[in-house]
mmCIF file of the C-alpha atoms, coordinates in Angstrom:
data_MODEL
# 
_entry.id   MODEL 
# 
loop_
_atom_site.group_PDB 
_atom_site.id 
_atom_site.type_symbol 
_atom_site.label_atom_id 
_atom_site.label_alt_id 
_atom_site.label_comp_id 
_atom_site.label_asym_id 
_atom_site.label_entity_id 
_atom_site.label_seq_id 
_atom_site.pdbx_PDB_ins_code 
_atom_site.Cartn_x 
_atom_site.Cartn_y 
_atom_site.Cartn_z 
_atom_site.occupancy 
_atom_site.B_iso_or_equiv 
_atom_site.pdbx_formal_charge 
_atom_site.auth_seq_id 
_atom_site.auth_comp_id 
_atom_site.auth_asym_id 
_atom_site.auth_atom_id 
_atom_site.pdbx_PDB_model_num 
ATOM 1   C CA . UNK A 1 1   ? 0.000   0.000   0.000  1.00 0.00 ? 1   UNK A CA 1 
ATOM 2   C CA . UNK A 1 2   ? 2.972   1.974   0.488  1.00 0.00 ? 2   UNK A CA 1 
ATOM 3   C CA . UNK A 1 3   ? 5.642   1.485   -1.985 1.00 0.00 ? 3   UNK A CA 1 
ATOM 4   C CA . UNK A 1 4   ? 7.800   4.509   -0.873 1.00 0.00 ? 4   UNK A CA 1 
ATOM 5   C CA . UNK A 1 5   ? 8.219   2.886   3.110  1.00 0.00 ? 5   UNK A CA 1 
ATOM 6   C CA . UNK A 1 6   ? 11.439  0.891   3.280  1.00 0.00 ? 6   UNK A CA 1 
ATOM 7   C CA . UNK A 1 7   ? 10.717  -2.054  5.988  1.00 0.00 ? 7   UNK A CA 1 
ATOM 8   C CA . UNK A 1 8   ? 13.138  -3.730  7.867  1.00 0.00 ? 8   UNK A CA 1 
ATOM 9   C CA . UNK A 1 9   ? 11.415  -6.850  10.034 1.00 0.00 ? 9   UNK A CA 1 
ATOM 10  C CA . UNK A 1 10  ? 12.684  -8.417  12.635 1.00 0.00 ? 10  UNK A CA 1 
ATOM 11  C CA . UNK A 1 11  ? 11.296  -11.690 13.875 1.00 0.00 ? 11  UNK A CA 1 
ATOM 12  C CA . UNK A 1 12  ? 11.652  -12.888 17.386 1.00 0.00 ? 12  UNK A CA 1 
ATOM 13  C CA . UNK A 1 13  ? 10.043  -16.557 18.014 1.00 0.00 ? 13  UNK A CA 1 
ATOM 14  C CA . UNK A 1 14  ? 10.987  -16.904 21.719 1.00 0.00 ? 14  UNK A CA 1 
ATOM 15  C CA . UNK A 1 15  ? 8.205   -16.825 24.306 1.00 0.00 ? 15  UNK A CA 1 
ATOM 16  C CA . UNK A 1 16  ? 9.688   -14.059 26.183 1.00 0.00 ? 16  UNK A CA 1 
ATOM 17  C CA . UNK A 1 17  ? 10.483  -10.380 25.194 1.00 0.00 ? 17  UNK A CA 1 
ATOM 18  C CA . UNK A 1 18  ? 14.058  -9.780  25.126 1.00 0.00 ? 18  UNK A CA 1 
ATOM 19  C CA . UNK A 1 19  ? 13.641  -6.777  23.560 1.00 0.00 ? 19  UNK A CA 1 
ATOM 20  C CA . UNK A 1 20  ? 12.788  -3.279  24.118 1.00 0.00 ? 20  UNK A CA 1 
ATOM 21  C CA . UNK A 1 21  ? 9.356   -2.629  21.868 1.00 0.00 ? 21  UNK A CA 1 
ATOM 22  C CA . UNK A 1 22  ? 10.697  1.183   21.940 1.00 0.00 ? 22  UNK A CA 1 
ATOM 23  C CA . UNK A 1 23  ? 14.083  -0.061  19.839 1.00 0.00 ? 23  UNK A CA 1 
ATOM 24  C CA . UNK A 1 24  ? 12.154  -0.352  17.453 1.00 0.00 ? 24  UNK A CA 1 
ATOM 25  C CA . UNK A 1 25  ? 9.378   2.028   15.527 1.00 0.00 ? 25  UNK A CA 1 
ATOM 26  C CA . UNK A 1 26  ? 6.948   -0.935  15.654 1.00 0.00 ? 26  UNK A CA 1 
ATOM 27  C CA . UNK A 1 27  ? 6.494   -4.261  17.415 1.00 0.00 ? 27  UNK A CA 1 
ATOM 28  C CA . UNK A 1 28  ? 4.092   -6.855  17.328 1.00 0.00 ? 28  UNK A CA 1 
ATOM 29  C CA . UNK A 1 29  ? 3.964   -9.018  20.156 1.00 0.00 ? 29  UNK A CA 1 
ATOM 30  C CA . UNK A 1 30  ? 2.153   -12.489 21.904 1.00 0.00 ? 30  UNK A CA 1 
ATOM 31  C CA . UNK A 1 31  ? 1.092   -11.948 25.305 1.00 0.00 ? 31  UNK A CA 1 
ATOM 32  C CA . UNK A 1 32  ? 0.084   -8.935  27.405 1.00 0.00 ? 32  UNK A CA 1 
ATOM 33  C CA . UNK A 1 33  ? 3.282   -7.300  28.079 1.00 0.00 ? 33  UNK A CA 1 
ATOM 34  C CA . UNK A 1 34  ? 3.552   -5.106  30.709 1.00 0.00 ? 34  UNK A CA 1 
ATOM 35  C CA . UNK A 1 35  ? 5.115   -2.288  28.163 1.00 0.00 ? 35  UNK A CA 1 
ATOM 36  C CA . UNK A 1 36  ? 5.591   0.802   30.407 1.00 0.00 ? 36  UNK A CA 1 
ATOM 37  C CA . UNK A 1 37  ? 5.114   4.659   28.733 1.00 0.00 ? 37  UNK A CA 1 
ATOM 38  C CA . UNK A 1 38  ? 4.522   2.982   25.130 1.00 0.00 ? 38  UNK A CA 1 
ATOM 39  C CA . UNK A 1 39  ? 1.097   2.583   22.989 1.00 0.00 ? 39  UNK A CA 1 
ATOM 40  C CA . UNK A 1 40  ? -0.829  -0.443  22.667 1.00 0.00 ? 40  UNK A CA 1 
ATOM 41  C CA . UNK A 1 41  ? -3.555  -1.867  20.390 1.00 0.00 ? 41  UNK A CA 1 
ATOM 42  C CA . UNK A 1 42  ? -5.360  -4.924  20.544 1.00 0.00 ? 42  UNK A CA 1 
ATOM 43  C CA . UNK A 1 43  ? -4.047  -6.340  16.931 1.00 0.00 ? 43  UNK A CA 1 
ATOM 44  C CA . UNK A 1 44  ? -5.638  -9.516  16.802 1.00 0.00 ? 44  UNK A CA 1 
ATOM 45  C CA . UNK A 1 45  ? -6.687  -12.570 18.916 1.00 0.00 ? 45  UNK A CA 1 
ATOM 46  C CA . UNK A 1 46  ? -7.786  -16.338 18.294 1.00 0.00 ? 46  UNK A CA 1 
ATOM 47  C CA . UNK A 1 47  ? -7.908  -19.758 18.986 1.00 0.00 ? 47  UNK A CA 1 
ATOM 48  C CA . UNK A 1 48  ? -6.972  -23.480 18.496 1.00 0.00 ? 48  UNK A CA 1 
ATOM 49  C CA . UNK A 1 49  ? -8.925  -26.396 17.203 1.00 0.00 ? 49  UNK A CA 1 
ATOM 50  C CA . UNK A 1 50  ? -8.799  -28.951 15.352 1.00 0.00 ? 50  UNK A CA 1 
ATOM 51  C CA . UNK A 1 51  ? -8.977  -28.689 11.235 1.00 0.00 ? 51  UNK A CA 1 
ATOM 52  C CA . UNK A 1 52  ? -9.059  -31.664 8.480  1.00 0.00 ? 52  UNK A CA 1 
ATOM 53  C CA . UNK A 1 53  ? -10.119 -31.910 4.590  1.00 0.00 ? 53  UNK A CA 1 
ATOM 54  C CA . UNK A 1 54  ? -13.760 -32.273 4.155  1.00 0.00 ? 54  UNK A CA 1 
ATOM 55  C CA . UNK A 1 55  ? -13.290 -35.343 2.136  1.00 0.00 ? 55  UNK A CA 1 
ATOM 56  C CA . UNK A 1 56  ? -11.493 -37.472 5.574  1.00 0.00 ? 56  UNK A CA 1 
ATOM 57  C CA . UNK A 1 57  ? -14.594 -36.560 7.339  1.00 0.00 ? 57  UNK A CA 1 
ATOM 58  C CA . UNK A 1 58  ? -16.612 -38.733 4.615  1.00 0.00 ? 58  UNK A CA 1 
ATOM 59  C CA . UNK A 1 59  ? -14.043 -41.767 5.198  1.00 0.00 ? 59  UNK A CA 1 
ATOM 60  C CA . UNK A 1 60  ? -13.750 -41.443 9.194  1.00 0.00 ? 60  UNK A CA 1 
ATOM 61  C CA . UNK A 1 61  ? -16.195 -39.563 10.830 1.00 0.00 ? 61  UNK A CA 1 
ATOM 62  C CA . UNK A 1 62  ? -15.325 -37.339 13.289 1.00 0.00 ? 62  UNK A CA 1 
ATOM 63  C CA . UNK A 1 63  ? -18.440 -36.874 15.642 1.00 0.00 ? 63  UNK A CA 1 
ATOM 64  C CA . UNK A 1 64  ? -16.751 -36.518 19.190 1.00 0.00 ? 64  UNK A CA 1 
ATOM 65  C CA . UNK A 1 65  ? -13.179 -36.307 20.577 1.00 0.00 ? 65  UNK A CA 1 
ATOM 66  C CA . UNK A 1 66  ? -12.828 -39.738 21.522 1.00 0.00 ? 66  UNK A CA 1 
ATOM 67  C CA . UNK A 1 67  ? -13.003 -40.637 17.284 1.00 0.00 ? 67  UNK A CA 1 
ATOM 68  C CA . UNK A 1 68  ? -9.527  -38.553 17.015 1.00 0.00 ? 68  UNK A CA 1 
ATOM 69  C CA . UNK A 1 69  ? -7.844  -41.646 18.444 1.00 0.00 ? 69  UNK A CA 1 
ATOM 70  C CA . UNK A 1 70  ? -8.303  -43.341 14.965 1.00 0.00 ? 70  UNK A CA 1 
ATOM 71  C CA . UNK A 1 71  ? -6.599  -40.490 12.885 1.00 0.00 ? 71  UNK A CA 1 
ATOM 72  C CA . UNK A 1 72  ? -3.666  -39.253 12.285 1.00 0.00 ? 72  UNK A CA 1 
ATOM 73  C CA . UNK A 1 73  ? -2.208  -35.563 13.845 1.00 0.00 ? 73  UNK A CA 1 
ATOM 74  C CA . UNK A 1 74  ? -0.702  -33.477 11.735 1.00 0.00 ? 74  UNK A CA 1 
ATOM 75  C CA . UNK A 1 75  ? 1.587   -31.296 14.797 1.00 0.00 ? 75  UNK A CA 1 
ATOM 76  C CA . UNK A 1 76  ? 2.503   -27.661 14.137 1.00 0.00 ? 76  UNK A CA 1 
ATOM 77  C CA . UNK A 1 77  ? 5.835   -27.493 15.594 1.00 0.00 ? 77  UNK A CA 1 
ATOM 78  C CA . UNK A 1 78  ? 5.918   -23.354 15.478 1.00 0.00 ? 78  UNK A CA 1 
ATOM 79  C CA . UNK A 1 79  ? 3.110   -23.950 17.743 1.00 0.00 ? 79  UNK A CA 1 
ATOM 80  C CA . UNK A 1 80  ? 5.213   -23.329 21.228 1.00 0.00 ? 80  UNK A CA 1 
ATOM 81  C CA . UNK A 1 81  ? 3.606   -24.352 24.708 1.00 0.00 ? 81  UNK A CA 1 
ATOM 82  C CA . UNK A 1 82  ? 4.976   -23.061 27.943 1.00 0.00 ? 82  UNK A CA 1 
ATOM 83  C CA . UNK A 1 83  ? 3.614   -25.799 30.667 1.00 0.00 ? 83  UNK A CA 1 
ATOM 84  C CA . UNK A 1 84  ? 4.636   -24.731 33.294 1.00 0.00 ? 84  UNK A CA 1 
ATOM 85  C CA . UNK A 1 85  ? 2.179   -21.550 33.029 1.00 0.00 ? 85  UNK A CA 1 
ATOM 86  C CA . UNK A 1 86  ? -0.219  -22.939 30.901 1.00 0.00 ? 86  UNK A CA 1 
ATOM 87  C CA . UNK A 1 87  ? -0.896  -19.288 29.283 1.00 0.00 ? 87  UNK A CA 1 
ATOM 88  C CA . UNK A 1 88  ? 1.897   -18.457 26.863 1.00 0.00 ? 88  UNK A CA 1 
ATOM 89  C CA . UNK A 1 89  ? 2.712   -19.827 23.338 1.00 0.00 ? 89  UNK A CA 1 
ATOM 90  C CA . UNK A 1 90  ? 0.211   -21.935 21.566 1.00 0.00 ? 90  UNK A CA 1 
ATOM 91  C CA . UNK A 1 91  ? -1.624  -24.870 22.576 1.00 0.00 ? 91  UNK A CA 1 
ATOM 92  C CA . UNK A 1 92  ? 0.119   -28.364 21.036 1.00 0.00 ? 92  UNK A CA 1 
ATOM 93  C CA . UNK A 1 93  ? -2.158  -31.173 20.883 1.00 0.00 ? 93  UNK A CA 1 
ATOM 94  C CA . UNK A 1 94  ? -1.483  -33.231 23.863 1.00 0.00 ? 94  UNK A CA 1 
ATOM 95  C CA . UNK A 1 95  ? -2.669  -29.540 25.696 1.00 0.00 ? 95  UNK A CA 1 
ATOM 96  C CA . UNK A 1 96  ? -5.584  -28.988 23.373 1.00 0.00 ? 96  UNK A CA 1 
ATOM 97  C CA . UNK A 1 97  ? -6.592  -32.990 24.117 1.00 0.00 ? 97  UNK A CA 1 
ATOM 98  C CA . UNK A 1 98  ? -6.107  -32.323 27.685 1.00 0.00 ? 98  UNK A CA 1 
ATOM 99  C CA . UNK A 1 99  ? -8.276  -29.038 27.480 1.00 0.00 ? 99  UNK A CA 1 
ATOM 100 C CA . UNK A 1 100 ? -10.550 -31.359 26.130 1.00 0.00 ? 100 UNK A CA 1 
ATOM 101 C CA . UNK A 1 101 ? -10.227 -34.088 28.828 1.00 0.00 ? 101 UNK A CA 1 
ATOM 102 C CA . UNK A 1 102 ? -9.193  -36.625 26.018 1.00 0.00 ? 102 UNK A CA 1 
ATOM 103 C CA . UNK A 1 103 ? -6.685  -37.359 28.707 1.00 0.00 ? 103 UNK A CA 1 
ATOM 104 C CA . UNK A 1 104 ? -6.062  -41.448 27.340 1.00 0.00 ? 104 UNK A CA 1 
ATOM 105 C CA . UNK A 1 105 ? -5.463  -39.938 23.425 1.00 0.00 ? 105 UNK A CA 1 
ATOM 106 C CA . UNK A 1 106 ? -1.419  -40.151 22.810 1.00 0.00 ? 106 UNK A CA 1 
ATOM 107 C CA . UNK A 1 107 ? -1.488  -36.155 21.578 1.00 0.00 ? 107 UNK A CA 1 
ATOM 108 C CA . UNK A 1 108 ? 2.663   -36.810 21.257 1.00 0.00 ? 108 UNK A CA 1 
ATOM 109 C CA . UNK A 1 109 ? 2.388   -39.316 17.393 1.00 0.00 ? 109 UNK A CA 1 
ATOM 110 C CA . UNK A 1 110 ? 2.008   -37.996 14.141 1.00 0.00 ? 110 UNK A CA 1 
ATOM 111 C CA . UNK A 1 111 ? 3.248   -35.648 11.380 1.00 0.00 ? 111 UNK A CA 1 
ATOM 112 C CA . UNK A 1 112 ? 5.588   -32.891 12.279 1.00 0.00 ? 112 UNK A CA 1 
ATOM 113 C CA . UNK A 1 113 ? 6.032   -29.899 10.362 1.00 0.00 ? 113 UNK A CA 1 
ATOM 114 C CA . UNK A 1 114 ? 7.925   -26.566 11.221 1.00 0.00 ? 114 UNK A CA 1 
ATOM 115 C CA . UNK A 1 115 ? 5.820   -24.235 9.155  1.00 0.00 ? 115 UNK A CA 1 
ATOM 116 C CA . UNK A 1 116 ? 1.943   -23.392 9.947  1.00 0.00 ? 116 UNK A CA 1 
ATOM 117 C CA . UNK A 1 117 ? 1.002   -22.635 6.456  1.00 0.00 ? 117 UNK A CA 1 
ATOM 118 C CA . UNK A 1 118 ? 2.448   -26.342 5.770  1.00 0.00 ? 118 UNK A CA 1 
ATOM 119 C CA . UNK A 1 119 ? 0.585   -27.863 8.573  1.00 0.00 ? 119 UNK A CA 1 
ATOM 120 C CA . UNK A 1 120 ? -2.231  -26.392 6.295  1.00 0.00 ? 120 UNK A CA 1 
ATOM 121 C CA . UNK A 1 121 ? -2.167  -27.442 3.003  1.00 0.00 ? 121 UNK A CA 1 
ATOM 122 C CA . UNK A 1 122 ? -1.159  -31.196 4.297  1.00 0.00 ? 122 UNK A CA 1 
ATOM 123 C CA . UNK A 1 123 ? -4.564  -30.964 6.362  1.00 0.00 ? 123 UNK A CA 1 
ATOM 124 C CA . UNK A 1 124 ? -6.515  -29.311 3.076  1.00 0.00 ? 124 UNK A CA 1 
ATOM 125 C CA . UNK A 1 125 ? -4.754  -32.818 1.445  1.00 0.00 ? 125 UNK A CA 1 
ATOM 126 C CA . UNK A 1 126 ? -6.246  -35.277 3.710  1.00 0.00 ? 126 UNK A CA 1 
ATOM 127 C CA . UNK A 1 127 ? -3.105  -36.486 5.622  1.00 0.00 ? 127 UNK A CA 1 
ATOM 128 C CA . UNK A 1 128 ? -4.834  -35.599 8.556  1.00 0.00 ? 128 UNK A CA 1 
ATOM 129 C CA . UNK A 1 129 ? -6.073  -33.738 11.337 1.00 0.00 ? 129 UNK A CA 1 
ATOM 130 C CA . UNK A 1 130 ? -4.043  -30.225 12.348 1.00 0.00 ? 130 UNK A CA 1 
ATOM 131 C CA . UNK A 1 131 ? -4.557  -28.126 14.915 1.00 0.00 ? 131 UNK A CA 1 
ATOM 132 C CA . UNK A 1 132 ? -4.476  -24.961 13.767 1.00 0.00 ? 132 UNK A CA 1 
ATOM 133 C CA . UNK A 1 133 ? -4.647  -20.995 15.169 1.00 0.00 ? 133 UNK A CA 1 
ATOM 134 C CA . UNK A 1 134 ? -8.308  -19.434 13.812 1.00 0.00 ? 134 UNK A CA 1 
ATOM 135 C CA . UNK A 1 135 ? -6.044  -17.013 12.045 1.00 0.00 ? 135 UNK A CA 1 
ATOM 136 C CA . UNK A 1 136 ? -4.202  -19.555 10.318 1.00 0.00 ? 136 UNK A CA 1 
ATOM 137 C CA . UNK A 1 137 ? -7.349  -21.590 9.731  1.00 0.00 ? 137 UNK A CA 1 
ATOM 138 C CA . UNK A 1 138 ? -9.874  -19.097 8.699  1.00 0.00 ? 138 UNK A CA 1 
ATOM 139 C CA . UNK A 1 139 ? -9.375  -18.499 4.784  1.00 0.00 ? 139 UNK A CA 1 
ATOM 140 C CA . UNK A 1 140 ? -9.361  -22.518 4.621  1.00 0.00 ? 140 UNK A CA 1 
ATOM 141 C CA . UNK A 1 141 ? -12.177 -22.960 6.428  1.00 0.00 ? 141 UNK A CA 1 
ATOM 142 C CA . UNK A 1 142 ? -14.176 -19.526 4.118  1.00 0.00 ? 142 UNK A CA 1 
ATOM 143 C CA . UNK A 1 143 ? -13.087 -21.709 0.590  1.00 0.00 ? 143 UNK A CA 1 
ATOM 144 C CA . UNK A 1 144 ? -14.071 -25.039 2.134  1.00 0.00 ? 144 UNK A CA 1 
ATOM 145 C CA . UNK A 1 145 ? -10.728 -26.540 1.754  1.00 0.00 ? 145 UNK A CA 1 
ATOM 146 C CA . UNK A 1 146 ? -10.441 -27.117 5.422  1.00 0.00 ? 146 UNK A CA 1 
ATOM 147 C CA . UNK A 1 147 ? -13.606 -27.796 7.846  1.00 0.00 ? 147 UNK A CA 1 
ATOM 148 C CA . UNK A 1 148 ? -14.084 -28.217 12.099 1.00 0.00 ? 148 UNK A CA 1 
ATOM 149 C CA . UNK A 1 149 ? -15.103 -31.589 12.705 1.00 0.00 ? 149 UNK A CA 1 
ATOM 150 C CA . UNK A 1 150 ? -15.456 -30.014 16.187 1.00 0.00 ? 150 UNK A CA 1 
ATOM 151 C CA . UNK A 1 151 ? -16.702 -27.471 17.771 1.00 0.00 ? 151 UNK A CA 1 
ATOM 152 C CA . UNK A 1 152 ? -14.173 -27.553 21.162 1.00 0.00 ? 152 UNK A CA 1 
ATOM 153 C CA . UNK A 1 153 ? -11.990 -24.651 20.697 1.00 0.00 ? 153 UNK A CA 1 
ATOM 154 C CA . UNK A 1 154 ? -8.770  -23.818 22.872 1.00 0.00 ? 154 UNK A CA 1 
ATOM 155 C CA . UNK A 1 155 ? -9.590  -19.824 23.922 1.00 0.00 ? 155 UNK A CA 1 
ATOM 156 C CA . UNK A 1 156 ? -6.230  -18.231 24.064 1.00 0.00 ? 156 UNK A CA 1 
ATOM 157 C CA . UNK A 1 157 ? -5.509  -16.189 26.919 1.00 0.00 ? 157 UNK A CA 1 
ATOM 158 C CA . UNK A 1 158 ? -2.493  -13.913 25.367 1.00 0.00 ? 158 UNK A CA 1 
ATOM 159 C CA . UNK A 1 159 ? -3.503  -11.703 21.903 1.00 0.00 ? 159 UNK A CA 1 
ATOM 160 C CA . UNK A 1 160 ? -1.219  -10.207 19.657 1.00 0.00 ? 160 UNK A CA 1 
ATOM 161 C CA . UNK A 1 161 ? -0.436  -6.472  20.495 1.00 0.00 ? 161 UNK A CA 1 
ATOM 162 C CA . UNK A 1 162 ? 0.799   -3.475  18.366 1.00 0.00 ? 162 UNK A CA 1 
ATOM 163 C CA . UNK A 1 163 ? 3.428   -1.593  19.960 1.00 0.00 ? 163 UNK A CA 1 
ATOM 164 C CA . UNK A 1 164 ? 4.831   1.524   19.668 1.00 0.00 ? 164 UNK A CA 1 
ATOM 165 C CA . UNK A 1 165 ? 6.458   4.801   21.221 1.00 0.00 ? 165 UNK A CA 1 
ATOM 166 C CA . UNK A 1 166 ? 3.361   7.396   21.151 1.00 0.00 ? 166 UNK A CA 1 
ATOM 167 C CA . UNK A 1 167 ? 5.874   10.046  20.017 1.00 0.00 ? 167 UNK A CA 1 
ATOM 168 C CA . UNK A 1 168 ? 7.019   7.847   17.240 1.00 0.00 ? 168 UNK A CA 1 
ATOM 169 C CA . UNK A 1 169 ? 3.143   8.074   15.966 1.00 0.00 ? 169 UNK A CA 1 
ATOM 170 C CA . UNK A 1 170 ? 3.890   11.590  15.080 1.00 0.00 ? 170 UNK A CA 1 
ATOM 171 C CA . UNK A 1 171 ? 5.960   10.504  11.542 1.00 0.00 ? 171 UNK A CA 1 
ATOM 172 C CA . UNK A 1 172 ? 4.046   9.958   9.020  1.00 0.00 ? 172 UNK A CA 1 
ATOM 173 C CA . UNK A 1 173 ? 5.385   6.745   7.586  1.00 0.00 ? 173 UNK A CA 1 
ATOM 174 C CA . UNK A 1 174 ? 5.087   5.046   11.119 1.00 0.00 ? 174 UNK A CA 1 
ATOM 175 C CA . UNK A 1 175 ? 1.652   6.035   11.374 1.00 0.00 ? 175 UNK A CA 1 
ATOM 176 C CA . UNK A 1 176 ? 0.432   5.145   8.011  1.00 0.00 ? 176 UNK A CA 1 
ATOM 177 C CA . UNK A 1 177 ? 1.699   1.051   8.598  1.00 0.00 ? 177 UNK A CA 1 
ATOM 178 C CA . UNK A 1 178 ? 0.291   1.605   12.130 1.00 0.00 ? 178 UNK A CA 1 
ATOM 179 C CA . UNK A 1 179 ? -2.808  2.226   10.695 1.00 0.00 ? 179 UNK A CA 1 
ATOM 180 C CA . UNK A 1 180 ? -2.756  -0.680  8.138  1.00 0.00 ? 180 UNK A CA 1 
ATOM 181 C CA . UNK A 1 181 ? -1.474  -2.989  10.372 1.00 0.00 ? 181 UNK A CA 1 
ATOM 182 C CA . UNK A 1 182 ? -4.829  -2.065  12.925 1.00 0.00 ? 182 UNK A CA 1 
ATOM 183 C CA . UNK A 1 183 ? -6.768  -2.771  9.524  1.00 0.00 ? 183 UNK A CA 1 
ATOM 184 C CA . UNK A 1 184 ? -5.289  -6.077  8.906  1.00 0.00 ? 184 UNK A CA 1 
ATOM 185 C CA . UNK A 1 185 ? -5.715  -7.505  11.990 1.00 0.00 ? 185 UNK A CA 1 
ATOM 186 C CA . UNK A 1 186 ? -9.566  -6.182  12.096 1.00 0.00 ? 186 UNK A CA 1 
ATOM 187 C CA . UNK A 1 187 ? -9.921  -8.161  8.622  1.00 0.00 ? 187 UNK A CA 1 
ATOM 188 C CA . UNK A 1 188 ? -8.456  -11.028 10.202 1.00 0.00 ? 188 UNK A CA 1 
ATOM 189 C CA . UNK A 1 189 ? -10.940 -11.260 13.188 1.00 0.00 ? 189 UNK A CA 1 
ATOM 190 C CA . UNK A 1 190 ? -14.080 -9.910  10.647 1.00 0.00 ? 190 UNK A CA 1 
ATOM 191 C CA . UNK A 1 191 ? -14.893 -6.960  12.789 1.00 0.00 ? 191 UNK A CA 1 
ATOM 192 C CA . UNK A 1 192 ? -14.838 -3.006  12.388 1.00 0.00 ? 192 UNK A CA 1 
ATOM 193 C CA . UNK A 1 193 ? -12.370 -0.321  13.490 1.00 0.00 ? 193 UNK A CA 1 
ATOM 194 C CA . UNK A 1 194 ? -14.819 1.561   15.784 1.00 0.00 ? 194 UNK A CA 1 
ATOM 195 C CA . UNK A 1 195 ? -14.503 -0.107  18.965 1.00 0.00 ? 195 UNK A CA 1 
ATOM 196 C CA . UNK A 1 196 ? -11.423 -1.800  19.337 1.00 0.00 ? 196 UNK A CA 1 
ATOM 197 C CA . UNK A 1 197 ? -9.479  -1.371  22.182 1.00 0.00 ? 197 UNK A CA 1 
ATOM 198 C CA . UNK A 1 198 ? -6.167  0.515   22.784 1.00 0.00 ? 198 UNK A CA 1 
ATOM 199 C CA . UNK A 1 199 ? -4.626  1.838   26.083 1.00 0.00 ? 199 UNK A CA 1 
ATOM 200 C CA . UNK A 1 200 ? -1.256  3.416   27.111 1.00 0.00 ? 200 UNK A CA 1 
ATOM 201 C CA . UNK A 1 201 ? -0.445  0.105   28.915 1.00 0.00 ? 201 UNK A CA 1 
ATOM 202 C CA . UNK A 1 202 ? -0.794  -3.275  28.179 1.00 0.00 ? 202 UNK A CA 1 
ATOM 203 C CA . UNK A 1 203 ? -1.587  -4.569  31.543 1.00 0.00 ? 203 UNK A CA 1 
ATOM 204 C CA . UNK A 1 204 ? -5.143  -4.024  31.265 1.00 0.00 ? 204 UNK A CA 1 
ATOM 205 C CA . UNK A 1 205 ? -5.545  -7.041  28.771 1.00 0.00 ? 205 UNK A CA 1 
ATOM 206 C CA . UNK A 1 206 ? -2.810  -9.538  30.602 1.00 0.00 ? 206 UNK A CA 1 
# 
């Protein structure tokens, strides 16, 4: 949208910040912070479930939990999960199972990919069942390619926040991907500018 903004991105998988969100002009991050003196917007939330081609369901029916014993999990491994605090990263499947209380289901077998949009397009094949961030999952689920054979869904505790210096808001260029990053995520989730939530702190949504 703005072909005269030179990006740099820097990408950070580790659970914890390590970084000061004010070293840079923008930061996205997962989990509430605290970020002291800095700007914060709710960017965009979701959660976990499972996902599978249309066509598996027509094979083996998936009508509760306990019929994910007979198929085969297809395992995110970007999908990090802290449990010891049960709140940061992203569910894996022996947590979502266990959120379920499918606690005799081995969640730990299966296909392992390092890349979400993989773990996708293996699922929209029919090599199994993913679990997959709503996200992730969404434009799958909008073409049909992908479908929830259930409706248990892992609510995620920690959102994705847009950070930023207030003063840094004040340059144009900053402001202008600011503002279409806000957008993106509010096309993401399917819901309208007016009303989403920002605050000087993050604290208020941790």
């Amino acid at each position: 949208r703005f072909p005269d903004i030179n990006l740099r991105i820097w990408v950070n998988q580790g659970l914890q910040v390590t970084q000061n969100p004010m070293e840079h002009d923008l930061a996205i991050y997962l989990g509430g912070g605290p970020f002291e003196d800095a700007r914060v917007d709710l960017m965009m939330s979701d959660t976990v479930y499972p996902v599978c081609a249309p066509e598996l369901l027509v094979k083996h029916p998936i009508k509760n939990v306990d019929d994910l014993r007979a198929q085969h999990l297809i395992h995110d491994d970007t999908m990090i999960w802290n449990r010891e605090s049960q709140n940061l990263g992203l569910p894996d499947w022996p947590a979502w199972l266990a959120f379920a209380k499918a606690h005799d289901i081995d969640g730990s077998w299966g296909l392992r990919i390092q890349s979400s949009s993989s773990v996708m397009v293996a699922a929209a094949a029919g090599l199994g069942v993913a679990l997959a961030r709503s996200c992730i999952a969404e434009p799958y689920l909008t073409t049909g390619q992908l479908v929830k054979p259930l409706a248990i869904e892992y609510p995620r505790r920690f959102a994705y926040y847009l950070v930023c210096d207030s003063h840094a808001l004040a340059r144009l260029p900053v402001a202008q991907v600011h503002a279409w990053l806000l957008e993106e995520g509010d096309a993401t989730m399917g819901i309208d500018r007016i009303g989403r939530p920002s605050t000087e702190a993050a604290n208020e949504y941790s």
